[in-house]
Amino acid sequence: MNPSTQQTPSQRPFPRREILLFGGLALVVLAVFASMGPAYATRMMVEAACYAILALGLTIQWGYAGQFNAGIMGFVALGGFSATFFSIPVNHAFWASDLPGRLGWVLLAIVAAVALVLAVSRIDRLGVPRWLRTLITVIVALIAYLVVISWLRSVTGDIESQVEFIGGLGLPVWLGWIVGGVLAGGIGYVIGHICLGLRSDYLVIATLGIAEIIKAFLKNSDWLTRGTATISPLPWPVPDPGEVGFVTARALYFCVTAVLIAVIFFLLHRAYHAPWGRMIRAIRDNEVSAAAMGKSINRRRQEIFVFGCILMGLGGAVLTSFTGIFDPQGYLPLNHTFLVLVMVILGGPGNNLGTLFGAVLVYVIWIMSGPLALALMHLVTALGGDWFGWQPGNLDSRALQARVFVIGLLILLVLRFAPRGMIPERVAQHD
């Protein structure tokens, strides 16, 4: 590309819209600080920052490459599990028994079984007919599964009866965050390798199903995660509230998340404006033309999908550590998939700054719509009681339901009046 045709900084319009929107958002956050107190407001900002990491992961998948990931919840849960497993204390009763050795042999058997099935699936290269290869592969896979699962159930049953669960590794929290991102990226690689060559709606179905499988696995693996019994408290990478107080501890945690977002934002900004980013957008906008130029479509799409999953795993790990409890049942599609989608839609898919704006604004609305709806309901029922003798039932649960209504109304308004988001992607124009 000829540099003379690129848009120079002096030609870029003054970011009046961004300044006005972020200024208004700052006023809203200050109003929450003044009305709800600093402890509540700092907790809200930390959680909003965690969601911003998730939203950045989705915006590079959906905004950059047009990949619709409906399984964000699963990658969040993987990150949360990794943060928990690496940071909680070691279960010495487990490591003092013969159970680690037995569990290790079973894990080796699983690896050997997978290798055996893969080897059998390629015997057609030796001249075996394909129908016979498929039949033999299915039979071998079925036998290997039955054998391995029986061994695994025997060991996990002994773990639950003797030591409850295997415990953690007692390592630094940040290490669990990194591994959480890598683990989510690995799962994303497998999903992408299978599904990205298909139509986009198959990717939605696959990610949705994988998310539910991950949640079900974590929920039912009592020997690994304690299942519904949950694990708490989880350590923080900064001094906890018992040492320095709630506000200071949460403010320190917010500083950590802010640094993470700054690093991610910088890397994404550089990638977006690099040749790699332009190639990704070219594939999104016109896949046929990009393929005609010799670009490897599936490989680039898989790269962007894995990067997005890494950010989702990282965000899930940071969020789970902050909440201080690992509860597989607590990962919900509404909170950990739909809400992130709304953040990206409202902020502007493909615009990192818009995604950050949407993440904070939507989370503030999500958190504050409950108390505001409850206050409004109390006012209305008080007036109704004085005038008509109203005696309503439980208002708290109804106020929580109002959050869903408010978010639904918000997304409806945005799609009607700003379909490209509040801060839409700004595509550079060249002469």
Short mmCIF file of C-alpha atoms in Angstrom, two decimals, residues 13-191:
data_model
loop_
_atom_site.label_atom_id
_atom_site.label_comp_id
_atom_site.label_asym_id
_atom_site.label_seq_id
_atom_site.Cartn_x
_atom_site.Cartn_y
_atom_site.Cartn_z
CA PRO A 13 -11.80 14.03 12.86
CA PHE A 14 -11.88 15.38 16.39
CA PRO A 15 -13.21 12.57 18.65
CA ARG A 16 -16.10 14.64 19.98
CA ARG A 17 -18.47 11.70 20.22
CA GLU A 18 -15.96 9.62 22.22
CA ILE A 19 -15.22 12.51 24.61
CA LEU A 20 -18.90 13.21 25.22
CA LEU A 21 -19.79 9.55 25.75
CA PHE A 22 -16.90 8.81 28.10
CA GLY A 23 -17.53 12.08 29.94
CA GLY A 24 -21.16 11.11 30.48
CA LEU A 25 -20.11 7.64 31.58
CA ALA A 26 -17.70 9.15 34.11
CA LEU A 27 -20.55 11.22 35.55
CA VAL A 28 -22.70 8.11 35.87
CA VAL A 29 -19.92 6.26 37.70
CA LEU A 30 -19.39 9.23 40.01
CA ALA A 31 -23.12 9.25 40.75
CA VAL A 32 -22.90 5.58 41.75
CA PHE A 33 -19.93 6.40 44.00
CA ALA A 34 -21.92 9.17 45.67
CA SER A 35 -25.17 7.22 46.08
CA MET A 36 -23.97 3.67 46.88
CA GLY A 37 -20.64 4.31 48.59
CA PRO A 38 -17.02 3.61 47.57
CA ALA A 39 -17.01 -0.10 48.56
CA TYR A 40 -19.99 -0.87 46.33
CA ALA A 41 -18.74 1.30 43.49
CA THR A 42 -15.20 -0.12 43.48
CA ARG A 43 -16.61 -3.65 43.39
CA MET A 44 -18.77 -2.64 40.45
CA MET A 45 -15.79 -1.16 38.60
CA VAL A 46 -13.61 -4.24 39.15
CA GLU A 47 -16.33 -6.53 37.81
CA ALA A 48 -16.92 -4.16 34.88
CA ALA A 49 -13.20 -4.31 34.10
CA CYS A 50 -13.31 -8.13 34.11
CA TYR A 51 -16.26 -8.02 31.72
CA ALA A 52 -14.34 -5.57 29.55
CA ILE A 53 -11.64 -8.23 29.04
CA LEU A 54 -14.33 -10.70 28.01
CA ALA A 55 -15.86 -8.15 25.66
CA LEU A 56 -12.49 -7.45 24.04
CA GLY A 57 -12.14 -11.17 23.42
CA LEU A 58 -15.52 -11.23 21.69
CA THR A 59 -14.96 -8.08 19.68
CA ILE A 60 -11.85 -9.47 17.99
CA GLN A 61 -13.82 -12.62 17.10
CA TRP A 62 -17.03 -10.97 16.03
CA GLY A 63 -15.96 -7.42 15.23
CA TYR A 64 -12.67 -8.18 13.52
CA ALA A 65 -13.48 -11.51 11.86
CA GLY A 66 -17.27 -11.88 11.94
CA GLN A 67 -17.22 -15.05 14.05
CA PHE A 68 -20.21 -15.35 16.36
CA ASN A 69 -19.21 -17.16 19.55
CA ALA A 70 -22.22 -18.17 21.66
CA GLY A 71 -20.17 -20.19 24.16
CA ILE A 72 -18.40 -17.45 26.08
CA MET A 73 -19.66 -18.96 29.34
CA GLY A 74 -17.64 -22.15 28.79
CA PHE A 75 -14.36 -20.29 28.29
CA VAL A 76 -15.10 -18.13 31.34
CA ALA A 77 -15.67 -21.29 33.39
CA LEU A 78 -12.39 -22.79 32.16
CA GLY A 79 -10.52 -19.67 33.20
CA GLY A 80 -12.25 -19.70 36.57
CA PHE A 81 -11.36 -23.33 37.14
CA SER A 82 -7.72 -22.74 36.26
CA ALA A 83 -7.45 -19.77 38.63
CA THR A 84 -9.02 -21.86 41.37
CA PHE A 85 -6.94 -24.99 40.82
CA PHE A 86 -3.63 -23.14 40.73
CA SER A 87 -4.26 -20.78 43.65
CA ILE A 88 -6.07 -22.75 46.38
CA PRO A 89 -3.97 -24.58 49.00
CA VAL A 90 -2.58 -28.07 48.46
CA ASN A 91 -4.63 -30.98 49.83
CA HIS A 92 -1.87 -32.82 51.71
CA ALA A 93 -4.12 -35.79 52.48
CA PHE A 94 -4.47 -36.44 48.75
CA TRP A 95 -0.75 -36.22 47.97
CA ALA A 96 0.16 -38.42 50.99
CA SER A 97 -1.97 -41.29 49.66
CA ASP A 98 -1.53 -43.61 46.67
CA LEU A 99 -4.29 -41.76 44.80
CA PRO A 100 -2.02 -39.37 42.80
CA GLY A 101 -0.17 -42.36 41.32
CA ARG A 102 -3.38 -44.16 40.41
CA LEU A 103 -4.83 -41.00 38.89
CA GLY A 104 -1.64 -40.45 36.90
CA TRP A 105 -1.82 -43.94 35.41
CA VAL A 106 -5.42 -43.35 34.38
CA LEU A 107 -4.50 -40.07 32.71
CA LEU A 108 -1.71 -41.85 30.83
CA ALA A 109 -4.23 -44.49 29.79
CA ILE A 110 -6.51 -41.74 28.42
CA VAL A 111 -3.64 -40.32 26.37
CA ALA A 112 -2.77 -43.82 25.09
CA ALA A 113 -6.42 -44.49 24.20
CA VAL A 114 -6.66 -41.25 22.22
CA ALA A 115 -3.41 -42.09 20.40
CA LEU A 116 -4.69 -45.58 19.62
CA VAL A 117 -7.95 -44.28 18.18
CA LEU A 118 -6.12 -41.72 16.05
CA ALA A 119 -3.77 -44.41 14.77
CA VAL A 120 -6.62 -46.75 13.90
CA SER A 121 -8.45 -43.92 12.09
CA ARG A 122 -5.56 -43.75 9.62
CA ILE A 123 -5.26 -47.42 8.68
CA ASP A 124 -6.87 -46.64 5.32
CA ARG A 125 -3.39 -45.50 4.27
CA LEU A 126 -2.39 -49.18 4.51
CA GLY A 127 -4.99 -50.14 1.94
CA VAL A 128 -7.89 -50.91 4.29
CA PRO A 129 -11.25 -49.84 2.80
CA ARG A 130 -12.67 -46.70 4.33
CA TRP A 131 -15.90 -48.29 5.49
CA LEU A 132 -13.89 -50.96 7.32
CA ARG A 133 -11.58 -48.31 8.79
CA THR A 134 -14.57 -46.36 10.12
CA LEU A 135 -16.12 -49.51 11.61
CA ILE A 136 -12.88 -50.55 13.32
CA THR A 137 -12.31 -47.01 14.62
CA VAL A 138 -15.77 -46.84 16.18
CA ILE A 139 -15.36 -50.24 17.82
CA VAL A 140 -11.90 -49.42 19.18
CA ALA A 141 -13.06 -46.01 20.44
CA LEU A 142 -16.06 -47.57 22.19
CA ILE A 143 -13.97 -50.26 23.89
CA ALA A 144 -11.27 -47.75 24.91
CA TYR A 145 -13.91 -45.42 26.37
CA LEU A 146 -15.57 -48.15 28.43
CA VAL A 147 -12.23 -49.38 29.79
CA VAL A 148 -10.82 -45.94 30.61
CA ILE A 149 -14.02 -44.56 32.12
CA SER A 150 -14.29 -47.57 34.45
CA TRP A 151 -10.74 -46.99 35.69
CA LEU A 152 -11.36 -43.26 36.08
CA ARG A 153 -14.58 -43.78 38.04
CA SER A 154 -12.81 -46.20 40.38
CA VAL A 155 -10.07 -43.67 41.18
CA THR A 156 -12.34 -40.63 41.43
CA GLY A 157 -14.72 -42.55 43.67
CA ASP A 158 -11.85 -43.33 46.05
CA ILE A 159 -10.72 -39.68 45.95
CA GLU A 160 -14.18 -38.43 46.94
CA SER A 161 -14.59 -41.03 49.71
CA GLN A 162 -11.09 -40.68 51.20
CA VAL A 163 -9.95 -37.06 50.69
CA GLU A 164 -13.05 -35.29 49.26
CA PHE A 165 -11.19 -33.71 46.31
CA ILE A 166 -7.65 -33.32 45.02
CA GLY A 167 -7.26 -29.70 46.14
CA GLY A 168 -5.11 -27.11 44.44
CA LEU A 169 -1.47 -26.41 43.74
CA GLY A 170 -0.90 -23.43 46.03
CA LEU A 171 0.81 -21.43 43.27
CA PRO A 172 0.58 -17.67 42.55
CA VAL A 173 -2.78 -16.46 41.32
CA TRP A 174 -1.40 -14.85 38.17
CA LEU A 175 -0.05 -18.21 37.04
CA GLY A 176 -3.58 -19.62 37.16
CA TRP A 177 -4.79 -16.66 35.09
CA ILE A 178 -2.21 -17.33 32.38
CA VAL A 179 -2.93 -21.05 32.29
CA GLY A 180 -6.66 -20.27 32.20
CA GLY A 181 -6.14 -18.25 29.04
CA VAL A 182 -3.99 -20.97 27.50
CA LEU A 183 -6.53 -23.66 28.42
CA ALA A 184 -9.38 -21.70 26.87
CA GLY A 185 -7.26 -21.07 23.79
CA GLY A 186 -6.53 -24.79 23.47
CA ILE A 187 -10.21 -25.67 23.59
CA GLY A 188 -10.89 -22.87 21.13
CA TYR A 189 -8.27 -24.33 18.80
CA VAL A 190 -10.02 -27.71 18.80
CA ILE A 191 -13.44 -26.13 18.19
#
